[in-house]
Amino acid sequence: MTSPIDPHSKCYSHINGTNDELLDRLAVSELCKGWPVYRDSSEWKNYRDLFAEDATVWTTWSGPRPVDEFIAISKAGKEKGVFIMHRECGTLVELNRCNNRAIGKMKATITHRFKFDPSTGTNGASPETETAEFDVDCDCRFIFFCEKDAATLQWKAKYVKLFYEKDKVVPVDGTTAPKFAKEELEKIPTGYKYLGAAQARLGYQIDLDLPTAGGELFERMYGEMEKWLDGKDVHLFWEQK
């Protein structure tokens, strides 16, 4: 459930404006859309080109990672059959041209395909469990903390962190779905509890400090977004708190 209270304390350039504002916002929006287009298709050179040299990204299954390390573990996962796709559902950008900073907001659905094999217990299934091939769909908002390089005039993402808003299990055959124990789901924040529980069965250590659709981390995230746009330092490494 989202709150009726506006999480922003101020407005930035986000629609209309000068031609320069429009072009900058378009460039950042284009950058954001590179995540689903390039990562899903393993276009790693194009994907890497979205980011600053020292960029950091967060996901449920990886936690915070330098972008080059994230690419490496993404490749390793795909080699093992990990199948994660992204559907972009709309992107807008907030811009401060005074300091060449922007926040890209990309609504998306993460869809992770799972298959639990009952005969071997692979991926956490027990021998009694019915074979289940299913997706977990998670509605989210990717937040890109972007900056324009003064020398090259190119926009790059310095940080990418997501709001995880709600998720669900989608049986591939329309009927067969796994059961998750209450204890599994209680460990994961609402917003990505099914996604996190299923990924945990694969052996991933799930990041439990990601913002969802409300609460303390939701408010904290918006505070960091405004600090970024105002040219201030941001602190997004909450796992180290």
PDB file of C-alpha atoms in Angstrom:
ATOM      1  CA  MET A   1       0.000   0.000   0.000  1.00  0.00           C
ATOM      2  CA  THR A   2       1.403   3.389  -0.994  1.00  0.00           C
ATOM      3  CA  SER A   3       0.895   6.471   1.171  1.00  0.00           C
ATOM      4  CA  PRO A   4      -1.301   9.414   0.114  1.00  0.00           C
ATOM      5  CA  ILE A   5       1.431  11.769   1.406  1.00  0.00           C
ATOM      6  CA  ASP A   6       3.752  13.327  -1.185  1.00  0.00           C
ATOM      7  CA  PRO A   7       7.268  12.035  -0.370  1.00  0.00           C
ATOM      8  CA  HIS A   8       9.010  14.979  -2.070  1.00  0.00           C
ATOM      9  CA  SER A   9       9.587  18.245  -0.237  1.00  0.00           C
ATOM     10  CA  LYS A  10      10.214  20.228  -3.438  1.00  0.00           C
ATOM     11  CA  CYS A  11       9.880  20.066  -7.223  1.00  0.00           C
ATOM     12  CA  TYR A  12      12.652  19.854  -9.811  1.00  0.00           C
ATOM     13  CA  SER A  13      12.628  20.069 -13.600  1.00  0.00           C
ATOM     14  CA  HIS A  14      10.615  17.004 -14.602  1.00  0.00           C
ATOM     15  CA  ILE A  15       8.364  18.022 -17.506  1.00  0.00           C
ATOM     16  CA  ASN A  16       8.456  20.761 -20.138  1.00  0.00           C
ATOM     17  CA  GLY A  17      11.166  23.425 -19.738  1.00  0.00           C
ATOM     18  CA  THR A  18      13.844  24.605 -22.134  1.00  0.00           C
ATOM     19  CA  ASN A  19      15.189  22.589 -25.045  1.00  0.00           C
ATOM     20  CA  ASP A  20      18.367  21.918 -23.051  1.00  0.00           C
ATOM     21  CA  GLU A  21      16.332  20.599 -20.124  1.00  0.00           C
ATOM     22  CA  LEU A  22      14.307  18.376 -22.435  1.00  0.00           C
ATOM     23  CA  LEU A  23      17.447  16.973 -24.068  1.00  0.00           C
ATOM     24  CA  ASP A  24      19.133  16.266 -20.733  1.00  0.00           C
ATOM     25  CA  ARG A  25      16.059  14.523 -19.368  1.00  0.00           C
ATOM     26  CA  LEU A  26      15.720  12.511 -22.572  1.00  0.00           C
ATOM     27  CA  ALA A  27      19.365  11.414 -22.323  1.00  0.00           C
ATOM     28  CA  VAL A  28      18.887  10.221 -18.733  1.00  0.00           C
ATOM     29  CA  SER A  29      15.629   8.469 -19.596  1.00  0.00           C
ATOM     30  CA  GLU A  30      17.390   6.681 -22.452  1.00  0.00           C
ATOM     31  CA  LEU A  31      20.151   5.637 -20.052  1.00  0.00           C
ATOM     32  CA  CYS A  32      17.642   4.157 -17.594  1.00  0.00           C
ATOM     33  CA  LYS A  33      15.994   2.034 -20.258  1.00  0.00           C
ATOM     34  CA  GLY A  34      19.354   0.490 -21.034  1.00  0.00           C
ATOM     35  CA  TRP A  35      19.058  -1.721 -17.926  1.00  0.00           C
ATOM     36  CA  PRO A  36      16.208  -3.924 -19.210  1.00  0.00           C
ATOM     37  CA  VAL A  37      17.245  -3.740 -22.869  1.00  0.00           C
ATOM     38  CA  TYR A  38      20.933  -4.509 -22.418  1.00  0.00           C
ATOM     39  CA  ARG A  39      21.132  -6.694 -19.315  1.00  0.00           C
ATOM     40  CA  ASP A  40      18.299  -8.997 -20.386  1.00  0.00           C
ATOM     41  CA  SER A  41      19.999  -9.624 -23.722  1.00  0.00           C
ATOM     42  CA  SER A  42      23.546  -9.888 -22.264  1.00  0.00           C
ATOM     43  CA  GLU A  43      24.776  -6.855 -24.207  1.00  0.00           C
ATOM     44  CA  TRP A  44      27.409  -6.287 -21.552  1.00  0.00           C
ATOM     45  CA  LYS A  45      29.475  -3.633 -23.348  1.00  0.00           C
ATOM     46  CA  ASN A  46      26.389  -1.480 -23.915  1.00  0.00           C
ATOM     47  CA  TYR A  47      25.211  -2.182 -20.367  1.00  0.00           C
ATOM     48  CA  ARG A  48      28.551  -1.139 -18.860  1.00  0.00           C
ATOM     49  CA  ASP A  49      28.440   2.081 -20.869  1.00  0.00           C
ATOM     50  CA  LEU A  50      25.447   3.222 -18.806  1.00  0.00           C
ATOM     51  CA  PHE A  51      27.541   3.609 -15.663  1.00  0.00           C
ATOM     52  CA  ALA A  52      30.271   5.771 -14.199  1.00  0.00           C
ATOM     53  CA  GLU A  53      33.638   4.110 -13.588  1.00  0.00           C
ATOM     54  CA  ASP A  54      32.983   3.715  -9.851  1.00  0.00           C
ATOM     55  CA  ALA A  55      29.238   3.012 -10.017  1.00  0.00           C
ATOM     56  CA  THR A  56      27.418   0.807  -7.492  1.00  0.00           C
ATOM     57  CA  VAL A  57      24.173  -1.113  -8.007  1.00  0.00           C
ATOM     58  CA  TRP A  58      21.856  -2.898  -5.576  1.00  0.00           C
ATOM     59  CA  THR A  59      19.545  -5.869  -6.133  1.00  0.00           C
ATOM     60  CA  THR A  60      17.727  -8.243  -3.804  1.00  0.00           C
ATOM     61  CA  TRP A  61      20.077 -11.119  -4.603  1.00  0.00           C
ATOM     62  CA  SER A  62      23.373  -9.248  -4.867  1.00  0.00           C
ATOM     63  CA  GLY A  63      23.239  -6.471  -2.303  1.00  0.00           C
ATOM     64  CA  PRO A  64      25.513  -3.514  -3.120  1.00  0.00           C
ATOM     65  CA  ARG A  65      28.117  -4.327  -5.772  1.00  0.00           C
ATOM     66  CA  PRO A  66      30.534  -2.310  -7.899  1.00  0.00           C
ATOM     67  CA  VAL A  67      29.084  -2.426 -11.386  1.00  0.00           C
ATOM     68  CA  ASP A  68      31.911  -4.515 -12.860  1.00  0.00           C
ATOM     69  CA  GLU A  69      31.493  -7.097 -10.104  1.00  0.00           C
ATOM     70  CA  PHE A  70      27.738  -7.069 -10.659  1.00  0.00           C
ATOM     71  CA  ILE A  71      28.249  -7.786 -14.348  1.00  0.00           C
ATOM     72  CA  ALA A  72      30.592 -10.661 -13.509  1.00  0.00           C
ATOM     73  CA  ILE A  73      28.152 -12.341 -11.110  1.00  0.00           C
ATOM     74  CA  SER A  74      25.294 -11.712 -13.543  1.00  0.00           C
ATOM     75  CA  LYS A  75      27.213 -13.570 -16.238  1.00  0.00           C
ATOM     76  CA  ALA A  76      27.976 -16.398 -13.807  1.00  0.00           C
ATOM     77  CA  GLY A  77      24.300 -16.654 -12.883  1.00  0.00           C
ATOM     78  CA  LYS A  78      23.213 -16.813 -16.515  1.00  0.00           C
ATOM     79  CA  GLU A  79      25.731 -19.569 -17.149  1.00  0.00           C
ATOM     80  CA  LYS A  80      24.021 -21.552 -14.364  1.00  0.00           C
ATOM     81  CA  GLY A  81      20.569 -20.966 -15.864  1.00  0.00           C
ATOM     82  CA  VAL A  82      19.392 -17.984 -13.808  1.00  0.00           C
ATOM     83  CA  PHE A  83      16.643 -16.335 -15.876  1.00  0.00           C
ATOM     84  CA  ILE A  84      15.683 -12.789 -14.882  1.00  0.00           C
ATOM     85  CA  MET A  85      13.901 -10.364 -17.203  1.00  0.00           C
ATOM     86  CA  HIS A  86      12.628  -6.798 -16.800  1.00  0.00           C
ATOM     87  CA  ARG A  87       9.581  -5.033 -18.254  1.00  0.00           C
ATOM     88  CA  GLU A  88       9.928  -1.255 -18.379  1.00  0.00           C
ATOM     89  CA  CYS A  89       6.603   0.385 -17.540  1.00  0.00           C
ATOM     90  CA  GLY A  90       7.425   4.087 -17.827  1.00  0.00           C
ATOM     91  CA  THR A  91      10.332   6.418 -17.074  1.00  0.00           C
ATOM     92  CA  LEU A  92      10.557  10.049 -15.996  1.00  0.00           C
ATOM     93  CA  VAL A  93      13.507  12.160 -14.889  1.00  0.00           C
ATOM     94  CA  GLU A  94      14.089  14.917 -12.340  1.00  0.00           C
ATOM     95  CA  LEU A  95      16.880  17.296 -13.283  1.00  0.00           C
ATOM     96  CA  ASN A  96      19.001  20.016 -11.721  1.00  0.00           C
ATOM     97  CA  ARG A  97      21.011  21.618 -14.528  1.00  0.00           C
ATOM     98  CA  CYS A  98      22.804  23.903 -12.036  1.00  0.00           C
ATOM     99  CA  ASN A  99      24.923  20.972 -10.874  1.00  0.00           C
ATOM    100  CA  ASN A 100      24.372  18.529 -13.766  1.00  0.00           C
ATOM    101  CA  ARG A 101      22.671  15.941 -11.606  1.00  0.00           C
ATOM    102  CA  ALA A 102      19.513  13.958 -12.275  1.00  0.00           C
ATOM    103  CA  ILE A 103      17.355  11.219 -10.829  1.00  0.00           C
ATOM    104  CA  GLY A 104      15.904   8.706 -13.270  1.00  0.00           C
ATOM    105  CA  LYS A 105      12.714   6.980 -12.101  1.00  0.00           C
ATOM    106  CA  MET A 106      11.924   3.836 -14.077  1.00  0.00           C
ATOM    107  CA  LYS A 107       8.835   1.843 -13.188  1.00  0.00           C
ATOM    108  CA  ALA A 108       9.430  -1.797 -14.045  1.00  0.00           C
ATOM    109  CA  THR A 109       8.451  -5.365 -13.324  1.00  0.00           C
ATOM    110  CA  ILE A 110      11.201  -7.827 -12.483  1.00  0.00           C
ATOM    111  CA  THR A 111      10.228 -11.337 -13.553  1.00  0.00           C
ATOM    112  CA  HIS A 112      12.434 -14.171 -12.282  1.00  0.00           C
ATOM    113  CA  ARG A 113      11.786 -17.700 -13.588  1.00  0.00           C
ATOM    114  CA  PHE A 114      12.199 -20.563 -11.101  1.00  0.00           C
ATOM    115  CA  LYS A 115      11.890 -24.327 -11.354  1.00  0.00           C
ATOM    116  CA  PHE A 116      12.020 -26.495  -8.242  1.00  0.00           C
ATOM    117  CA  ASP A 117      12.812 -30.134  -8.975  1.00  0.00           C
ATOM    118  CA  PRO A 118      11.104 -32.526  -6.501  1.00  0.00           C
ATOM    119  CA  SER A 119      13.103 -35.583  -7.507  1.00  0.00           C
ATOM    120  CA  THR A 120      16.436 -34.147  -6.414  1.00  0.00           C
ATOM    121  CA  GLY A 121      15.407 -31.408  -4.032  1.00  0.00           C
ATOM    122  CA  THR A 122      17.299 -28.916  -6.209  1.00  0.00           C
ATOM    123  CA  ASN A 123      16.658 -25.248  -5.430  1.00  0.00           C
ATOM    124  CA  GLY A 124      15.137 -26.003  -2.064  1.00  0.00           C
ATOM    125  CA  ALA A 125      12.284 -28.299  -3.038  1.00  0.00           C
ATOM    126  CA  SER A 126      11.621 -31.393  -0.960  1.00  0.00           C
ATOM    127  CA  PRO A 127      10.886 -34.813  -2.512  1.00  0.00           C
ATOM    128  CA  GLU A 128       7.223 -34.402  -1.547  1.00  0.00           C
ATOM    129  CA  THR A 129       6.858 -31.124  -3.391  1.00  0.00           C
ATOM    130  CA  GLU A 130       5.049 -31.084  -6.741  1.00  0.00           C
ATOM    131  CA  THR A 131       7.213 -29.952  -9.647  1.00  0.00           C
ATOM    132  CA  ALA A 132       6.739 -26.225 -10.059  1.00  0.00           C
ATOM    133  CA  GLU A 133       7.925 -23.920 -12.816  1.00  0.00           C
ATOM    134  CA  PHE A 134       6.860 -20.390 -12.027  1.00  0.00           C
ATOM    135  CA  ASP A 135       7.738 -16.725 -12.217  1.00  0.00           C
ATOM    136  CA  VAL A 136       7.891 -14.271  -9.383  1.00  0.00           C
ATOM    137  CA  ASP A 137       6.863 -10.861 -10.703  1.00  0.00           C
ATOM    138  CA  CYS A 138       7.936  -7.886  -8.619  1.00  0.00           C
ATOM    139  CA  ASP A 139       6.680  -4.364  -9.342  1.00  0.00           C
ATOM    140  CA  CYS A 140       9.409  -1.882  -8.548  1.00  0.00           C
ATOM    141  CA  ARG A 141      10.923   1.497  -9.324  1.00  0.00           C
ATOM    142  CA  PHE A 142      14.540   1.704 -10.417  1.00  0.00           C
ATOM    143  CA  ILE A 143      16.157   4.899  -9.150  1.00  0.00           C
ATOM    144  CA  PHE A 144      19.184   6.036 -11.145  1.00  0.00           C
ATOM    145  CA  PHE A 145      21.437   8.614  -9.480  1.00  0.00           C
ATOM    146  CA  CYS A 146      22.949  10.217 -12.582  1.00  0.00           C
ATOM    147  CA  GLU A 147      25.561  12.867 -13.252  1.00  0.00           C
ATOM    148  CA  LYS A 148      26.801  14.570 -16.408  1.00  0.00           C
ATOM    149  CA  ASP A 149      30.561  14.400 -16.863  1.00  0.00           C
ATOM    150  CA  ALA A 150      31.917  17.924 -17.282  1.00  0.00           C
ATOM    151  CA  ALA A 151      34.606  16.817 -19.732  1.00  0.00           C
ATOM    152  CA  THR A 152      32.634  14.474 -21.984  1.00  0.00           C
ATOM    153  CA  LEU A 153      29.144  15.937 -21.390  1.00  0.00           C
ATOM    154  CA  GLN A 154      27.851  12.371 -21.143  1.00  0.00           C
ATOM    155  CA  TRP A 155      25.312  11.264 -18.551  1.00  0.00           C
ATOM    156  CA  LYS A 156      26.251   8.225 -16.456  1.00  0.00           C
ATOM    157  CA  ALA A 157      24.667   6.412 -13.510  1.00  0.00           C
ATOM    158  CA  LYS A 158      26.634   6.622 -10.270  1.00  0.00           C
ATOM    159  CA  TYR A 159      24.188   4.561  -8.182  1.00  0.00           C
ATOM    160  CA  VAL A 160      21.171   2.408  -8.977  1.00  0.00           C
ATOM    161  CA  LYS A 161      18.866   1.352  -6.156  1.00  0.00           C
ATOM    162  CA  LEU A 162      15.248   0.200  -6.284  1.00  0.00           C
ATOM    163  CA  PHE A 163      11.976   0.605  -4.464  1.00  0.00           C
ATOM    164  CA  TYR A 164      10.373  -2.872  -4.264  1.00  0.00           C
ATOM    165  CA  GLU A 165       6.622  -2.308  -4.058  1.00  0.00           C
ATOM    166  CA  LYS A 166       4.746  -5.604  -4.429  1.00  0.00           C
ATOM    167  CA  ASP A 167       5.299  -9.081  -5.799  1.00  0.00           C
ATOM    168  CA  LYS A 168       3.405 -12.241  -6.656  1.00  0.00           C
ATOM    169  CA  VAL A 169       3.902 -15.837  -7.751  1.00  0.00           C
ATOM    170  CA  VAL A 170       2.794 -16.613 -11.337  1.00  0.00           C
ATOM    171  CA  PRO A 171       2.507 -20.335 -12.260  1.00  0.00           C
ATOM    172  CA  VAL A 172       3.773 -21.016 -15.776  1.00  0.00           C
ATOM    173  CA  ASP A 173       1.026 -23.575 -16.427  1.00  0.00           C
ATOM    174  CA  GLY A 174      -1.597 -21.472 -14.662  1.00  0.00           C
ATOM    175  CA  THR A 175      -2.075 -23.923 -11.788  1.00  0.00           C
ATOM    176  CA  THR A 176       1.142 -25.306 -10.274  1.00  0.00           C
ATOM    177  CA  ALA A 177       2.876 -23.082  -7.749  1.00  0.00           C
ATOM    178  CA  PRO A 178       5.165 -23.759  -4.822  1.00  0.00           C
ATOM    179  CA  LYS A 179       4.288 -23.240  -1.202  1.00  0.00           C
ATOM    180  CA  PHE A 180       6.423 -20.969   0.910  1.00  0.00           C
ATOM    181  CA  ALA A 181       6.561 -21.523   4.637  1.00  0.00           C
ATOM    182  CA  LYS A 182       5.533 -18.661   6.870  1.00  0.00           C
ATOM    183  CA  GLU A 183       9.040 -18.657   8.323  1.00  0.00           C
ATOM    184  CA  GLU A 184      10.543 -18.112   4.851  1.00  0.00           C
ATOM    185  CA  LEU A 185       8.323 -15.154   4.054  1.00  0.00           C
ATOM    186  CA  GLU A 186       8.648 -13.475   7.444  1.00  0.00           C
ATOM    187  CA  LYS A 187      12.379 -13.022   6.893  1.00  0.00           C
ATOM    188  CA  ILE A 188      11.882 -10.825   3.816  1.00  0.00           C
ATOM    189  CA  PRO A 189      10.377  -7.309   3.741  1.00  0.00           C
ATOM    190  CA  THR A 190       6.921  -6.935   2.232  1.00  0.00           C
ATOM    191  CA  GLY A 191       7.404  -5.739  -1.329  1.00  0.00           C
ATOM    192  CA  TYR A 192       9.825  -8.477  -2.319  1.00  0.00           C
ATOM    193  CA  LYS A 193       9.039 -11.301   0.093  1.00  0.00           C
ATOM    194  CA  TYR A 194       8.164 -13.928  -2.530  1.00  0.00           C
ATOM    195  CA  LEU A 195      11.023 -12.869  -4.788  1.00  0.00           C
ATOM    196  CA  GLY A 196      13.447 -12.890  -1.883  1.00  0.00           C
ATOM    197  CA  ALA A 197      12.202 -16.209  -0.489  1.00  0.00           C
ATOM    198  CA  ALA A 198      12.507 -17.920  -3.873  1.00  0.00           C
ATOM    199  CA  GLN A 199      15.962 -16.454  -4.479  1.00  0.00           C
ATOM    200  CA  ALA A 200      17.041 -17.544  -1.006  1.00  0.00           C
ATOM    201  CA  ARG A 201      16.154 -21.116  -1.983  1.00  0.00           C
ATOM    202  CA  LEU A 202      18.723 -20.767  -4.759  1.00  0.00           C
ATOM    203  CA  GLY A 203      21.339 -19.959  -2.150  1.00  0.00           C
ATOM    204  CA  TYR A 204      21.443 -16.179  -2.451  1.00  0.00           C
ATOM    205  CA  GLN A 205      21.905 -14.024   0.625  1.00  0.00           C
ATOM    206  CA  ILE A 206      19.039 -11.565   0.330  1.00  0.00           C
ATOM    207  CA  ASP A 207      19.575  -7.871   1.046  1.00  0.00           C
ATOM    208  CA  LEU A 208      17.017  -7.020   3.741  1.00  0.00           C
ATOM    209  CA  ASP A 209      17.710  -3.267   3.760  1.00  0.00           C
ATOM    210  CA  LEU A 210      16.065  -2.197   0.507  1.00  0.00           C
ATOM    211  CA  PRO A 211      13.270   0.410   0.347  1.00  0.00           C
ATOM    212  CA  THR A 212       9.717  -0.784  -0.232  1.00  0.00           C
ATOM    213  CA  ALA A 213       6.410   1.050  -0.715  1.00  0.00           C
ATOM    214  CA  GLY A 214       6.455   2.800   2.640  1.00  0.00           C
ATOM    215  CA  GLY A 215       8.138   3.104   5.997  1.00  0.00           C
ATOM    216  CA  GLU A 216      11.492   4.385   7.214  1.00  0.00           C
ATOM    217  CA  LEU A 217      13.607   3.293   4.251  1.00  0.00           C
ATOM    218  CA  PHE A 218      11.059   4.701   1.777  1.00  0.00           C
ATOM    219  CA  GLU A 219      11.382   8.117   3.409  1.00  0.00           C
ATOM    220  CA  ARG A 220      15.130   7.793   3.693  1.00  0.00           C
ATOM    221  CA  MET A 221      15.448   6.992   0.002  1.00  0.00           C
ATOM    222  CA  TYR A 222      13.525  10.111  -1.008  1.00  0.00           C
ATOM    223  CA  GLY A 223      15.721  12.151   1.292  1.00  0.00           C
ATOM    224  CA  GLU A 224      18.832  10.812  -0.450  1.00  0.00           C
ATOM    225  CA  MET A 225      17.301  11.492  -3.868  1.00  0.00           C
ATOM    226  CA  GLU A 226      16.752  15.148  -2.962  1.00  0.00           C
ATOM    227  CA  LYS A 227      20.252  15.430  -1.478  1.00  0.00           C
ATOM    228  CA  TRP A 228      21.662  14.115  -4.752  1.00  0.00           C
ATOM    229  CA  LEU A 229      19.689  16.614  -6.818  1.00  0.00           C
ATOM    230  CA  ASP A 230      20.804  19.429  -4.497  1.00  0.00           C
ATOM    231  CA  GLY A 231      24.453  18.550  -5.103  1.00  0.00           C
ATOM    232  CA  LYS A 232      25.104  17.014  -1.693  1.00  0.00           C
ATOM    233  CA  ASP A 233      26.785  13.750  -0.719  1.00  0.00           C
ATOM    234  CA  VAL A 234      24.463  10.767  -0.368  1.00  0.00           C
ATOM    235  CA  HIS A 235      24.623   7.687   1.845  1.00  0.00           C
ATOM    236  CA  LEU A 236      23.010   4.624   0.299  1.00  0.00           C
ATOM    237  CA  PHE A 237      25.086   1.864   1.919  1.00  0.00           C
ATOM    238  CA  TRP A 238      22.532   1.087   4.601  1.00  0.00           C
ATOM    239  CA  GLU A 239      23.790  -2.477   5.011  1.00  0.00           C
ATOM    240  CA  GLN A 240      26.733  -0.986   6.891  1.00  0.00           C
ATOM    241  CA  LYS A 241      24.587   0.852   9.426  1.00  0.00           C
TER     242      LYS A 241
END
